[in-house]
mmCIF file of C-alpha atoms and ligand atoms in Angstrom:
data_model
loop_
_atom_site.group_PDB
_atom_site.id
_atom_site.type_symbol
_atom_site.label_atom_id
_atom_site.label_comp_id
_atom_site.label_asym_id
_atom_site.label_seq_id
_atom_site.Cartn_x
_atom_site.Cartn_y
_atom_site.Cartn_z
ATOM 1 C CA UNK A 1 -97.458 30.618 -14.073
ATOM 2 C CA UNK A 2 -94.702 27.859 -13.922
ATOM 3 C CA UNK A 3 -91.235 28.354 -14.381
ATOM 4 C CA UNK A 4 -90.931 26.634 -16.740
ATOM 5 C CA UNK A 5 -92.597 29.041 -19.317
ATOM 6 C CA UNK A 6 -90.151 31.715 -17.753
ATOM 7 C CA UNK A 7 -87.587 29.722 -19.403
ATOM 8 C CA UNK A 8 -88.986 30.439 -23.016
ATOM 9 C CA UNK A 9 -88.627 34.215 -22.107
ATOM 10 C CA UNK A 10 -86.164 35.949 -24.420
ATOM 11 C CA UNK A 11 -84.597 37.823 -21.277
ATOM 12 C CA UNK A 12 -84.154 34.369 -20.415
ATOM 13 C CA UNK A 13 -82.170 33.269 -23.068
ATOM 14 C CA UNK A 14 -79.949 35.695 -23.139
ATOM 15 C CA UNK A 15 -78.919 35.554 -19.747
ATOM 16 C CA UNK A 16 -78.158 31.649 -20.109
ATOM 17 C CA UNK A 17 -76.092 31.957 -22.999
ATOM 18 C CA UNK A 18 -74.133 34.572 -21.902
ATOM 19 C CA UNK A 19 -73.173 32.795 -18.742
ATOM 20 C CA UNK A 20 -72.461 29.729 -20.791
ATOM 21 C CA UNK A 21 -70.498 31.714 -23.099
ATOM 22 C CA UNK A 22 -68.594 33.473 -20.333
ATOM 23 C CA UNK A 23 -67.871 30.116 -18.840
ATOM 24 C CA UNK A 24 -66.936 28.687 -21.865
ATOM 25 C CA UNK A 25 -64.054 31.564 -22.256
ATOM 26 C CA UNK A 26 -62.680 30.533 -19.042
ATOM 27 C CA UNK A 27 -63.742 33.564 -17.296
ATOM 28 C CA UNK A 28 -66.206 32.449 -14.188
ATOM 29 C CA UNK A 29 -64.211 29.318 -12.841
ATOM 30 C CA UNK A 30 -65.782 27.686 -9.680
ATOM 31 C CA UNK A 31 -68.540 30.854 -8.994
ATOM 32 C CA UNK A 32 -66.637 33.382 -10.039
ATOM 33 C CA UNK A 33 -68.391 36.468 -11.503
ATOM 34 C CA UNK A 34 -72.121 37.333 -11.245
ATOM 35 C CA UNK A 35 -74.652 39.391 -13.604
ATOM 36 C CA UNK A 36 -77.305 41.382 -13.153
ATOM 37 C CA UNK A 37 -79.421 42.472 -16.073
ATOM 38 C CA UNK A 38 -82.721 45.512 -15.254
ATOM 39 C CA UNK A 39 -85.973 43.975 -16.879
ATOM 40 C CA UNK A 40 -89.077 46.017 -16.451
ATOM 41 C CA UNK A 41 -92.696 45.001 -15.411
ATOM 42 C CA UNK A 42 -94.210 44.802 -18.363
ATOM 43 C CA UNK A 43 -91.506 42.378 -19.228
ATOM 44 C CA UNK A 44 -91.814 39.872 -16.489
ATOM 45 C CA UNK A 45 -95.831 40.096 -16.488
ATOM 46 C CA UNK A 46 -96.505 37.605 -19.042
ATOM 47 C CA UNK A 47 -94.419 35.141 -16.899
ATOM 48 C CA UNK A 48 -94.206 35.903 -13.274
ATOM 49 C CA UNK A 49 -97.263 36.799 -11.133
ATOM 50 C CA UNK A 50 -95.243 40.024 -9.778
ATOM 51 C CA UNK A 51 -97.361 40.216 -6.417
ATOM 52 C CA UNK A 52 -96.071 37.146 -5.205
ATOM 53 C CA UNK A 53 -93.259 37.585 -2.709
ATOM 54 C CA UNK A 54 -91.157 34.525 -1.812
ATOM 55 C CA UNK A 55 -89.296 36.265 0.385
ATOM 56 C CA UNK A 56 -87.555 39.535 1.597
ATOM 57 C CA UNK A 57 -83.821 40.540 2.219
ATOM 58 C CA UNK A 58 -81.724 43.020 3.315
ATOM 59 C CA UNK A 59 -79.480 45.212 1.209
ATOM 60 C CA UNK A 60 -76.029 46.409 2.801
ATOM 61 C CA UNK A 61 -76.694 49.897 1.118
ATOM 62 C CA UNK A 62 -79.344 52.558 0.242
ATOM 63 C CA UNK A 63 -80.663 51.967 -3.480
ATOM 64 C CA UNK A 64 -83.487 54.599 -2.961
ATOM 65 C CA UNK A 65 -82.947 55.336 -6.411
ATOM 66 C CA UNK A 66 -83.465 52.239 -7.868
ATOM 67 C CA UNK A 67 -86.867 51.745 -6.139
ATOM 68 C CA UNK A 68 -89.307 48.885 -7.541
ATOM 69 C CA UNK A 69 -87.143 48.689 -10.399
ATOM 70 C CA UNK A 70 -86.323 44.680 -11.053
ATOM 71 C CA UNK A 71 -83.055 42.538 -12.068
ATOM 72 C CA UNK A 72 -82.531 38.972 -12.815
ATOM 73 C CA UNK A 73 -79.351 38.239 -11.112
ATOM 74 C CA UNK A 74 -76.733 35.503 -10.793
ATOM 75 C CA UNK A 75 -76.698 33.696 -7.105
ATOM 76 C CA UNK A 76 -74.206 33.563 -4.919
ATOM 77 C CA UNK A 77 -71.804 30.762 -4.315
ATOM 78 C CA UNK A 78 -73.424 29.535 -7.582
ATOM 79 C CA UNK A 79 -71.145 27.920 -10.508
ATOM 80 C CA UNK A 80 -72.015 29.487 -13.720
ATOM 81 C CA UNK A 81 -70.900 25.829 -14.748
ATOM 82 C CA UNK A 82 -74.125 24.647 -13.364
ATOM 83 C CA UNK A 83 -76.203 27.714 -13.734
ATOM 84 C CA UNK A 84 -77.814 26.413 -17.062
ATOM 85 C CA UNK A 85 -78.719 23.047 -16.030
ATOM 86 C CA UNK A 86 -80.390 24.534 -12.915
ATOM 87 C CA UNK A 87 -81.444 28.231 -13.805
ATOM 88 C CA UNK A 88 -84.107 28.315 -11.132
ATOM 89 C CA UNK A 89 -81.441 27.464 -8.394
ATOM 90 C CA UNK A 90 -78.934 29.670 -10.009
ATOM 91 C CA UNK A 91 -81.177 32.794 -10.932
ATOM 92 C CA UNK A 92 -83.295 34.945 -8.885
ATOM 93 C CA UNK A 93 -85.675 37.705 -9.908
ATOM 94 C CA UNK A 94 -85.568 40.472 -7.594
ATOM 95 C CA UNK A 95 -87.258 43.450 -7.020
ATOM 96 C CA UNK A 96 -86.040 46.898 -4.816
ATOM 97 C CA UNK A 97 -88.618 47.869 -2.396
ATOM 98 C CA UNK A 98 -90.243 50.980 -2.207
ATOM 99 C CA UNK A 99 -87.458 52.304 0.782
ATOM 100 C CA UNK A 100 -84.276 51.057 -1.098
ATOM 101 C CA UNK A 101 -82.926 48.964 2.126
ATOM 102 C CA UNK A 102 -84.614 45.558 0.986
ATOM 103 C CA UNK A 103 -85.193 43.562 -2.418
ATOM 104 C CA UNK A 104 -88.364 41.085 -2.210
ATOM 105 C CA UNK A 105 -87.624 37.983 -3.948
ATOM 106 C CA UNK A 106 -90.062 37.356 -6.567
ATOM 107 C CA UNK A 107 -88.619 33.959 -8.807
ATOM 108 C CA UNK A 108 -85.885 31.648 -8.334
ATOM 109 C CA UNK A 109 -82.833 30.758 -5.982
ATOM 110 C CA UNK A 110 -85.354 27.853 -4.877
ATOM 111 C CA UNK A 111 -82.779 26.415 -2.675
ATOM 112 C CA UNK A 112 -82.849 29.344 -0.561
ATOM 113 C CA UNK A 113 -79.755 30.703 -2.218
ATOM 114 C CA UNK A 114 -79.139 35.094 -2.183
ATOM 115 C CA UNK A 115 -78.044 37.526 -5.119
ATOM 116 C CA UNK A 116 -74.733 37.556 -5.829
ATOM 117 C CA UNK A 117 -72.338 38.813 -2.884
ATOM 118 C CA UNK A 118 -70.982 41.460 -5.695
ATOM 119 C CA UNK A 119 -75.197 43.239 -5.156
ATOM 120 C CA UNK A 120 -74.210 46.362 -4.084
ATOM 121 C CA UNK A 121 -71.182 46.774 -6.803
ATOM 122 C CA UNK A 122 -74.064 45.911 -8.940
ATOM 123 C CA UNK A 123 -76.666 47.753 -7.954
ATOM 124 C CA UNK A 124 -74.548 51.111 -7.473
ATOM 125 C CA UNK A 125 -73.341 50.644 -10.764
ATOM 126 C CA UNK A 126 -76.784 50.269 -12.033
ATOM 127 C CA UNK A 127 -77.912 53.922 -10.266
ATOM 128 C CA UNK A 128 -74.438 55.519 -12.050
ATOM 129 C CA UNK A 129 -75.082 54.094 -15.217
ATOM 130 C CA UNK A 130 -78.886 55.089 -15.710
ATOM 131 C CA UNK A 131 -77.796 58.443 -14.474
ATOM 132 C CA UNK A 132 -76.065 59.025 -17.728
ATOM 133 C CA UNK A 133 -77.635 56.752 -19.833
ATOM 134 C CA UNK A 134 -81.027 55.294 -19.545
ATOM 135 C CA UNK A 135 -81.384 52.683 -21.849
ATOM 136 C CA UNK A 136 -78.554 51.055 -19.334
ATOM 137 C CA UNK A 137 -79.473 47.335 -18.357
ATOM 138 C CA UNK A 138 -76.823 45.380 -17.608
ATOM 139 C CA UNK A 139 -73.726 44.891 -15.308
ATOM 140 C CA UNK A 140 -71.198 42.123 -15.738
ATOM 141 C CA UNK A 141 -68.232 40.855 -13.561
ATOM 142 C CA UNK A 142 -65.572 38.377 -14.391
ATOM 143 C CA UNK A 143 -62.146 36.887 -13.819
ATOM 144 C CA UNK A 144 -61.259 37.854 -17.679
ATOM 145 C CA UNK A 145 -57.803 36.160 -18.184
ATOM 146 C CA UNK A 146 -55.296 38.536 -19.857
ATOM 147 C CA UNK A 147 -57.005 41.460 -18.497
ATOM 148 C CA UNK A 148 -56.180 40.181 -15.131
ATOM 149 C CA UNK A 149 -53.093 38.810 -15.752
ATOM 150 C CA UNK A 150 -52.406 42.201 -17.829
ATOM 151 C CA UNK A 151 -53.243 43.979 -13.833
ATOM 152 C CA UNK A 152 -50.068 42.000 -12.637
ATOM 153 C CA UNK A 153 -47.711 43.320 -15.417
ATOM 154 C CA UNK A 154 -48.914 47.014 -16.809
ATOM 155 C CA UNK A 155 -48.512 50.201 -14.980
ATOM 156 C CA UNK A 156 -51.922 50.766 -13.540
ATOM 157 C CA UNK A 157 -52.672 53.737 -14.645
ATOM 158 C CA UNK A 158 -56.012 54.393 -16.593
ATOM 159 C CA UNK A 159 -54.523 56.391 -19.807
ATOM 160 C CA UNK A 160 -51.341 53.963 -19.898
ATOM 161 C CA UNK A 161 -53.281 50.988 -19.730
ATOM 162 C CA UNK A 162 -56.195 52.095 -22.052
ATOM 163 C CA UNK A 163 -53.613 53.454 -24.726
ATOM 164 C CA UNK A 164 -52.022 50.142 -24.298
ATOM 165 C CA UNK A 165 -55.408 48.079 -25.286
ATOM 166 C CA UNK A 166 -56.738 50.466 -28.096
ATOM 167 C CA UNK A 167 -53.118 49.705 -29.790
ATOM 168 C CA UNK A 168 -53.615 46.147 -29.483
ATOM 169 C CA UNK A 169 -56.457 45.758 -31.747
ATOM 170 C CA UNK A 170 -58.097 48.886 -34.134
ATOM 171 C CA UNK A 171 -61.279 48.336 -33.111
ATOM 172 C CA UNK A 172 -60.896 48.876 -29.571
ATOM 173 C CA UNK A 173 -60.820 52.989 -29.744
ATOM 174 C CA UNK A 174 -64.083 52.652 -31.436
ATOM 175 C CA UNK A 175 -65.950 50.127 -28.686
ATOM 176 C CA UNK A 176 -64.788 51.806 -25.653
ATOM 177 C CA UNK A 177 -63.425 55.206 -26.683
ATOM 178 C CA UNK A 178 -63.573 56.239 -23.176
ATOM 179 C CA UNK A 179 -61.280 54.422 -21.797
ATOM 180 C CA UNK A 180 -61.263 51.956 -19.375
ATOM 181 C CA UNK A 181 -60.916 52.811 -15.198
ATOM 182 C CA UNK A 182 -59.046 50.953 -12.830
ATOM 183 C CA UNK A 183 -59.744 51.012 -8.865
ATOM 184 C CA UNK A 184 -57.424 50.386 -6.277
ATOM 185 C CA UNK A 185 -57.363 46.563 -4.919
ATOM 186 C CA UNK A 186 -60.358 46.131 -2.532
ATOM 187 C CA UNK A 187 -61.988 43.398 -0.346
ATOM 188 C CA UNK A 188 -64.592 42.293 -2.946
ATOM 189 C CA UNK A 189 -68.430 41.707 -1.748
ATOM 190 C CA UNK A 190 -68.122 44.828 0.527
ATOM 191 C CA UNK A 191 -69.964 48.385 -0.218
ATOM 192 C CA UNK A 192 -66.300 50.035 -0.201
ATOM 193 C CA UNK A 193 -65.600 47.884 -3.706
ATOM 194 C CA UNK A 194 -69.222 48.751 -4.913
ATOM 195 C CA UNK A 195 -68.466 52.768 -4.416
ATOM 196 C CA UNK A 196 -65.602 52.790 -5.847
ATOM 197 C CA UNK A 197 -66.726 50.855 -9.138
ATOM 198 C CA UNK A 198 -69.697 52.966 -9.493
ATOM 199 C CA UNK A 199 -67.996 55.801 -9.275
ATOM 200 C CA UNK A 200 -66.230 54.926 -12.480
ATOM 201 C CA UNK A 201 -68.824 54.045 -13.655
ATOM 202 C CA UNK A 202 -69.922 57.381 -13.909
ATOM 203 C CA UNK A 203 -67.285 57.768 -16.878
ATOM 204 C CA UNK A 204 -66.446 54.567 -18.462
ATOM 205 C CA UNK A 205 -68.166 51.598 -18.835
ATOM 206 C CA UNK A 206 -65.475 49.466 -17.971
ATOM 207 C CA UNK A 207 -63.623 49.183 -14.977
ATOM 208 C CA UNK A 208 -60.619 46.928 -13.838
ATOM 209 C CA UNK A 209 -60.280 45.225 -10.228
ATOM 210 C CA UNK A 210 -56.710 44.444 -10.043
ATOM 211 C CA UNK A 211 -55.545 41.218 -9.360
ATOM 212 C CA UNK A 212 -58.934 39.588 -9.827
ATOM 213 C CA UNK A 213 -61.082 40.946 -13.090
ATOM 214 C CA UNK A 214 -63.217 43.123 -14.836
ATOM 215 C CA UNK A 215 -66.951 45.135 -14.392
ATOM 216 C CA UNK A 216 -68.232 46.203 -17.649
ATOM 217 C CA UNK A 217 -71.902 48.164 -18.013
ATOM 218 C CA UNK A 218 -74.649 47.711 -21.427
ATOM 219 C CA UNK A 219 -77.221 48.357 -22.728
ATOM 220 C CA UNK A 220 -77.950 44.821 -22.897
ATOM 221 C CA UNK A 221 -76.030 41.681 -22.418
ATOM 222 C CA UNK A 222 -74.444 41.262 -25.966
ATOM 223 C CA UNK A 223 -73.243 44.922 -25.150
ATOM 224 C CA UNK A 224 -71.405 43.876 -22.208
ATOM 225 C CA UNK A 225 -70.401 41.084 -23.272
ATOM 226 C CA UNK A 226 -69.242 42.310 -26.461
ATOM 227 C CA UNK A 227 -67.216 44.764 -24.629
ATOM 228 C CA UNK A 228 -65.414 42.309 -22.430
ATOM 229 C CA UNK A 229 -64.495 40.425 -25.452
ATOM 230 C CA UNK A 230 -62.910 43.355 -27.215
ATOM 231 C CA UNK A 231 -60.793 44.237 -23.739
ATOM 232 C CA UNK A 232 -60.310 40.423 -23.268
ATOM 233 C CA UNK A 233 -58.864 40.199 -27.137
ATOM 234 C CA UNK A 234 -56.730 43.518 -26.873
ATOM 235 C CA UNK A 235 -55.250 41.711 -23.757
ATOM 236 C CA UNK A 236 -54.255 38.270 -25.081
ATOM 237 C CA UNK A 237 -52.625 40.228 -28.031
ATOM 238 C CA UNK A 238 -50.801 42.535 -25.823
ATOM 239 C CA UNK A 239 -49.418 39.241 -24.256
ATOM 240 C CA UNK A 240 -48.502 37.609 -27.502
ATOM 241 C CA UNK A 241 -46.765 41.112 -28.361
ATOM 242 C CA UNK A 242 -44.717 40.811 -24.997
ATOM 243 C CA UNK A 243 -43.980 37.298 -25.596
ATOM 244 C CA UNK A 244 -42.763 38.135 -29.269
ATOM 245 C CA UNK A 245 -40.425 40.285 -27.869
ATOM 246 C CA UNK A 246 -42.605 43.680 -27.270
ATOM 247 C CA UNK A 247 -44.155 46.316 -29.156
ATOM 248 C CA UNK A 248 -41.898 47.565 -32.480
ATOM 249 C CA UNK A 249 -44.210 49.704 -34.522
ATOM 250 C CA UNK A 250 -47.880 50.158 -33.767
ATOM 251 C CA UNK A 251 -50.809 53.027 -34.754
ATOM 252 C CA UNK A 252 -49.889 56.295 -33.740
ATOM 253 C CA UNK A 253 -51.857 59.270 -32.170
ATOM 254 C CA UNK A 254 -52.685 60.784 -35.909
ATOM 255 C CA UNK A 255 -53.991 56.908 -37.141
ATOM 256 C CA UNK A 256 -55.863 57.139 -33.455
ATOM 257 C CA UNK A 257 -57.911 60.528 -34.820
ATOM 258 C CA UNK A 258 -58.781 59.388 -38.481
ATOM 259 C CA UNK A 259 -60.410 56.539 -36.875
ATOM 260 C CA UNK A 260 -62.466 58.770 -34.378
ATOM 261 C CA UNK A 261 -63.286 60.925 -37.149
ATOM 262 C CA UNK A 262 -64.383 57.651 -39.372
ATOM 263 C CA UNK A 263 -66.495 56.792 -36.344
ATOM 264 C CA UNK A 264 -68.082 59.297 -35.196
ATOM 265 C CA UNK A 265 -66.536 58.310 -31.630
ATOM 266 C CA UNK A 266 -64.624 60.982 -28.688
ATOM 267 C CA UNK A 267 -61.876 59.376 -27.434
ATOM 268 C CA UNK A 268 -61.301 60.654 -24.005
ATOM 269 C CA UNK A 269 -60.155 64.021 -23.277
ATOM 270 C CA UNK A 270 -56.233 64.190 -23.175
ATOM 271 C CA UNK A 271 -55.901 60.325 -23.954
ATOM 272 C CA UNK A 272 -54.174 60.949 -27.147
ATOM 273 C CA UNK A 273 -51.321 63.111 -27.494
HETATM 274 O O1 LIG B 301 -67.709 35.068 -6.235
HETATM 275 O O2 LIG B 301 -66.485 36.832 -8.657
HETATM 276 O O3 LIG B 301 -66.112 38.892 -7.052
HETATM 277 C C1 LIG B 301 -68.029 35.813 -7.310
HETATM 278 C C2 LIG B 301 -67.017 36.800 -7.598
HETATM 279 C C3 LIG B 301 -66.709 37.773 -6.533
HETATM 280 ZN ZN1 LIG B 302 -64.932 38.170 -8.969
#
């Protein structure tokens, strides 16, 4: 089948707006930030001839776990400014082989182009995430502006910095009640970034790279992005409340609880005093 019926795809879709969307926010400047979103078989099938390989890669880590299992993914070096107006440059369709050491690529990057340089955050992210929940399906990077600017300014310490964000807006206790992780500043595109992530991701879907942005985990991309949006807000208002002159009166611990209770949500163990 062509690729152009791929296009009509509702994975498709979805994965094209939310990169325009994210670009639109001013999040993936240049070709900053890369997604990659788990699609099944049965999913691709109607538009992709699966048995046809275009070619075969190495993977800089050991995704045994994650075995024939596929993932439309961003490329690498690619602007999500042009990503829409070229998908099949900008996209690839990949799928793990049966060992875990090599993906086979099975639609897209036509101008030879590989997955993101962020794969193995990505795909160890992906193995942490299905461990504890398995309708997982997407991972999502980006240069998010407050949050990163907020990495420059807040103590970086995950229950400071979370109880700073679920002040800034009500709703944020309730979309990530557990919290949001921060790693230590890494060389990004190398396995030592993508170990640490996942292993937060173990806990929270969210985690923070400091000084450059943000890896978030859904169940699909509205999820993610959703969540990003929510940080992202909580962020911007934190630096209006700076700006105004800093925080005065805000919702306290008690408030915090009522809301769990009203939302059926567990806000991480000893976050709240
Ligand atoms: O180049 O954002 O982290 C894409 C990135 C790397
Ligand atoms: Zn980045």
């Amino acid at each position: 089948m062509s690729s152009k019926e791929i296009m009509c795809a509702d994975f498709m879709k979805q994965m094209l707006d939310i990169i325009e969307q994210s670009y639109q926010h001013g999040w993936d400047e240049r070709n900053g930030g890369n997604i990659s979103y788990l699609l099944t078989q049965e999913e691709l099938e109607p538009y992709l001839d699966i048995t046809k390989v275009v070619s075969t890669f190495s993977l800089s880590i050991c995704v045994k776990e994650l075995a024939n299992k596929y993932f439309l993914v961003t490329g690498s070096g690619k602007y999500f400014r042009n990503i829409k107006g070229n998908p099949c440059d900008g996209l690839g369709i990949i799928r793990i082989a049966k060992n875990g050491k090599q993906a086979e690529l099975i639609w897209g990057f036509e101008n030879g182009a590989l997955p993101t340089s962020e794969l193995p955050s990505h795909l160890l992210s992906h193995i942490s995430r299905l461990s504890v929940d398995k309708k997982h399906r997407v991972i999502l990077h980006n240069h998010a502006s407050h949050l990163l600017a907020m990495t420059f300014t807040h103590e970086l310490d995950e229950r400071a910095f979370t109880r700073t964000l679920w002040k800034m807006c009500t709703e944020c206790l309730v979309v990530f009640p557990e919290g949001v992780s921060i790693i230590p500043w890494l060389v990004p595109g190398t396995n030592e970034i993508g170990e640490a992530t996942a292993d937060k991701m173990k806990d929270t879907r969210m985690v923070l790279w400091p000084y450059h942005g943000v890896y978030v985990a859904g169940n699909c991309l509205d999820e993610a992005f959703g969540l990003v949006e929510t940080a992202e807000k909580a962020a911007q208002i934190y630096t209006y409340v700076q700006a105004q002159g800093g925080i005065k009166q805000a919702i306290s611990d008690q408030q915090f609880k009522q809301l769990a209770e009203r939302f059926s949500v567990i806000p991480r163990k000893d976050y709240l005093d």
